Amino acid sequence: MDKTTYNIKMPMEQIRNIGIIAHIDAGKTTTTERLLYFTGQVHKIGEVHDGAATTDFMVQEQERGITIMSAAVTCFWDYNNKRHRINIIDTPGHVDFTAEVERSLRVLDGAAVIFDGRKGVEPQSETVWRQANKYKVPRICFMNKINLIGGDFEHSFQTLKDRLSPKAVAVTLPIGKEQELHGYVDLVKMKAYTYDGVDTPTLNEVPIPEDMMEKVNKRREMLVEALAEQDDVLMNKFFEGQELTTDELYAALRKGTLNMNLFPVLGGDSRTAMAKTLLDYITICLPSPVDVPPVKGIHPKTGEEIEMHPDENAPFSSLVFKIVNDPHIGNLSYFRVYSGKVEAGSYVLNSTKNIKERVSRLVLMHADDREDVTSLRAGDIGAIVGLKDSITGDTLCDESKPVILEKIEFAEPVVSEAIEPATKSDEEKMTDALTRLVKEDPTFRVNTNQETGQTIISGMGELHLEIMVDRLKREFNVVANVGKPQVAYRETIKRAVEQAEGKYIKQSGGKGQYGHCWLKLEPNEAGKGFEFKSEIKGGSIPREYIAPIQKGVEEAMKSGVIAGYPVVDIKVTVFDGSYHEVDSSEAAFKVAGSMAFKEGCRLGDPILLEPVMKVEVETPDQYMGDVTGSLSSKRGQIQGSESIGNGMSKIDAIVPLSELFGYTNELRSITSGRGSANIEPSHYAEVPRNVAEEIAGKTK
């Protein structure tokens, strides 16, 4: 690692924890590289297409030219005679790795959203925008790639206002477009700047071009009016016709951005010295840890709500948001410190699991580099080496002041495939490797098919599973064979069953087994999951046998009655039964609970559910008919379509996942390589009876 230390202490007001988020190929990683270069943190620019980007350090990222795992880096930027520490997390753009964006946004204070200036808002842009809304993350926007053919700031800016937020305000305007792009006008300062090309650090102040004055004045007026609305004093000055100072405008811009009443928009080419202007606006507009509301949690025992303030003298609280298996030092647990301070060598409480963990080492991360530090404090993002039991979403805190912070919720996997070791020697290694990968990635699951004994891996898409299998080989030296991708179907019931009996009696030479219960089964709301309650009166079943009945039901839910898929969204009530003074046991009631549940499912008009995907296709206009025809043939429902300019249209559809394997290649073929699709989980829906019968037949 170079001699630069990332552990520079500074007032919390001068810290920015931000994410770089975008649709795939908008230029996130390239933008991050330029921010690092112009701040002096790297001395050589790594290009994504060369596989040399600082934040794309995984082999799979370098080969594919995409970001898979979010990476944390730090840089320092001087603005207004103050040094600011900017902690950046570069996130993936591909929908299969959207969990990386989710967990990053959970711990960040602000975000820079990068858009492709040729296309404006793309499908995954909408997804990350919704994620940022969910966590109330203030953001600024950068319309990138205005220098390329088709680059159009006005069109892209309008898509942002129309599709994401009418609160978007332009703070810069490009000078020139496509190959003629060579600078920008800052609408706050009312100054123009040019640059000499890519990677050149100098910005040259020049007069605002005459042919732009009308457009500049119009945009400036719109901006000043939007900023005046952020403050009553400014509003009065504005209506009185007084000129607002640059400092007043910047203060209003910051206030509006922090409150998410405004989303400042810049536009240009992030590879140029304009990246320095982006750094200025990150510093001006995005929050420090003290600008965001205190994080809320609950007391693990009382359930009382607790607020944790960003103060290093307050009790320690933090959230683990990412686990990485480092081949040299073992588990790295990335975490955000919300309050207090933690020291290397100390013990902390994992309040989620109610266990103590030793903080053997603390490190600051710079992509795949690390710097050991003695302590981390409120506002810091770092990693702990060697935590044994903590996973993503766990709270680490002061034992004397326990708190559980809100967990991160992740989408359920939708694609599965069988995996087996290629040789006997790979068998043990594979089990260990899969355990480690599950710990790293909360959307990656591993289970064993009870009937076949096969190991099944599940994830968010074909690419997700492909990457995981590749990592098994590269990182863990495990060669594995995989089957064809399978859909993660679910089962449920359509109608209530008032009574379903489970009776387990076994008599042998010694003590027998006796368990007997009556259950009521009801469909639950979609997405509500499993609910269990007891209405036992009069002691027909002793209290100690209620929990085993529930356990038996939960085990039976793992394999439904139609095709053996997990059962979801169901309410179960135990209301009667009987027991034997001598022969009854927890094990017997567990079996009885399982038997009654299976019987209830058979009586409850069981149905098969399938994951349905939201599909957004961008295609040249001439292929619209072919694309819609293809989607309809896959049991797809067209939700709408619209022209997005430049001879391109967007089609929205919902399509069952089972019909979409290999669709990306098919779309390329239909559109002569010019179409693109964004596919993300939408909901589960009932499988048509004829299709369900076919699926059930294959599993028997």
mmCIF file of N, CA and C in Angstrom, residues 449-451 491 553-567 594 597-598 601-602:
data_model
loop_
_atom_site.group_PDB
_atom_site.id
_atom_site.type_symbol
_atom_site.label_atom_id
_atom_site.label_comp_id
_atom_site.label_asym_id
_atom_site.label_seq_id
_atom_site.Cartn_x
_atom_site.Cartn_y
_atom_site.Cartn_z
ATOM 1 N N ASN A 449 -31.730 -30.925 -1.163
ATOM 2 C CA ASN A 449 -33.000 -31.565 -1.495
ATOM 3 C C ASN A 449 -33.101 -32.867 -0.711
ATOM 4 N N GLN A 450 -34.107 -32.928 0.181
ATOM 5 C CA GLN A 450 -34.214 -34.068 1.092
ATOM 6 C C GLN A 450 -34.423 -35.383 0.359
ATOM 7 N N GLU A 451 -35.125 -35.346 -0.783
ATOM 8 C CA GLU A 451 -35.437 -36.579 -1.502
ATOM 9 C C GLU A 451 -34.260 -37.074 -2.334
ATOM 10 N N GLU A 491 -45.440 -22.874 -3.033
ATOM 11 C CA GLU A 491 -46.802 -23.402 -2.956
ATOM 12 C C GLU A 491 -47.580 -22.684 -1.872
ATOM 13 N N VAL A 553 -44.920 -28.088 11.806
ATOM 14 C CA VAL A 553 -45.543 -27.357 10.695
ATOM 15 C C VAL A 553 -44.465 -26.683 9.852
ATOM 16 N N GLU A 554 -43.526 -26.011 10.525
ATOM 17 C CA GLU A 554 -42.478 -25.279 9.805
ATOM 18 C C GLU A 554 -41.617 -26.224 8.972
ATOM 19 N N GLU A 555 -41.348 -27.414 9.509
ATOM 20 C CA GLU A 555 -40.574 -28.381 8.725
ATOM 21 C C GLU A 555 -41.362 -28.879 7.521
ATOM 22 N N ALA A 556 -42.674 -29.119 7.745
ATOM 23 C CA ALA A 556 -43.522 -29.583 6.642
ATOM 24 C C ALA A 556 -43.647 -28.525 5.551
ATOM 25 N N MET A 557 -43.544 -27.255 5.923
ATOM 26 C CA MET A 557 -43.649 -26.162 4.954
ATOM 27 C C MET A 557 -42.502 -26.146 3.958
ATOM 28 N N LYS A 558 -41.415 -26.808 4.295
ATOM 29 C CA LYS A 558 -40.261 -26.823 3.392
ATOM 30 C C LYS A 558 -40.547 -27.605 2.112
ATOM 31 N N SER A 559 -41.566 -28.469 2.165
ATOM 32 C CA SER A 559 -41.868 -29.302 1.001
ATOM 33 C C SER A 559 -43.380 -29.440 0.847
ATOM 34 N N GLY A 560 -43.958 -28.757 -0.150
ATOM 35 C CA GLY A 560 -45.405 -28.736 -0.338
ATOM 36 C C GLY A 560 -45.950 -30.020 -0.938
ATOM 37 N N VAL A 561 -47.280 -30.080 -1.097
ATOM 38 C CA VAL A 561 -47.949 -31.326 -1.506
ATOM 39 C C VAL A 561 -48.092 -31.456 -3.021
ATOM 40 N N ILE A 562 -47.861 -30.366 -3.781
ATOM 41 C CA ILE A 562 -48.031 -30.441 -5.241
ATOM 42 C C ILE A 562 -46.760 -30.957 -5.896
ATOM 43 N N ALA A 563 -45.660 -30.251 -5.646
ATOM 44 C CA ALA A 563 -44.408 -30.596 -6.320
ATOM 45 C C ALA A 563 -43.201 -30.507 -5.394
ATOM 46 N N GLY A 564 -43.463 -30.420 -4.087
ATOM 47 C CA GLY A 564 -42.354 -30.423 -3.129
ATOM 48 C C GLY A 564 -41.655 -29.091 -2.935
ATOM 49 N N TYR A 565 -42.291 -27.977 -3.403
ATOM 50 C CA TYR A 565 -41.693 -26.650 -3.212
ATOM 51 C C TYR A 565 -42.139 -26.056 -1.872
ATOM 52 N N PRO A 566 -41.367 -25.101 -1.321
ATOM 53 C CA PRO A 566 -41.728 -24.519 -0.021
ATOM 54 C C PRO A 566 -43.123 -23.871 -0.043
ATOM 55 N N VAL A 567 -43.814 -23.988 1.076
ATOM 56 C CA VAL A 567 -45.143 -23.401 1.227
ATOM 57 C C VAL A 567 -44.994 -22.018 1.864
ATOM 58 N N SER A 594 -46.779 -31.901 11.689
ATOM 59 C CA SER A 594 -46.402 -32.043 10.282
ATOM 60 C C SER A 594 -47.496 -32.773 9.498
ATOM 61 N N PHE A 597 -50.619 -30.551 9.015
ATOM 62 C CA PHE A 597 -50.374 -29.490 8.029
ATOM 63 C C PHE A 597 -50.455 -30.040 6.603
ATOM 64 N N LYS A 598 -49.817 -31.199 6.371
ATOM 65 C CA LYS A 598 -49.846 -31.803 5.032
ATOM 66 C C LYS A 598 -51.291 -32.105 4.622
ATOM 67 N N CYS A 601 -53.120 -28.889 3.760
ATOM 68 C CA CYS A 601 -52.718 -28.370 2.442
ATOM 69 C C CYS A 601 -53.441 -29.118 1.328
ATOM 70 N N ARG A 602 -53.550 -30.439 1.465
ATOM 71 C CA ARG A 602 -54.237 -31.227 0.431
ATOM 72 C C ARG A 602 -55.707 -30.822 0.306
#
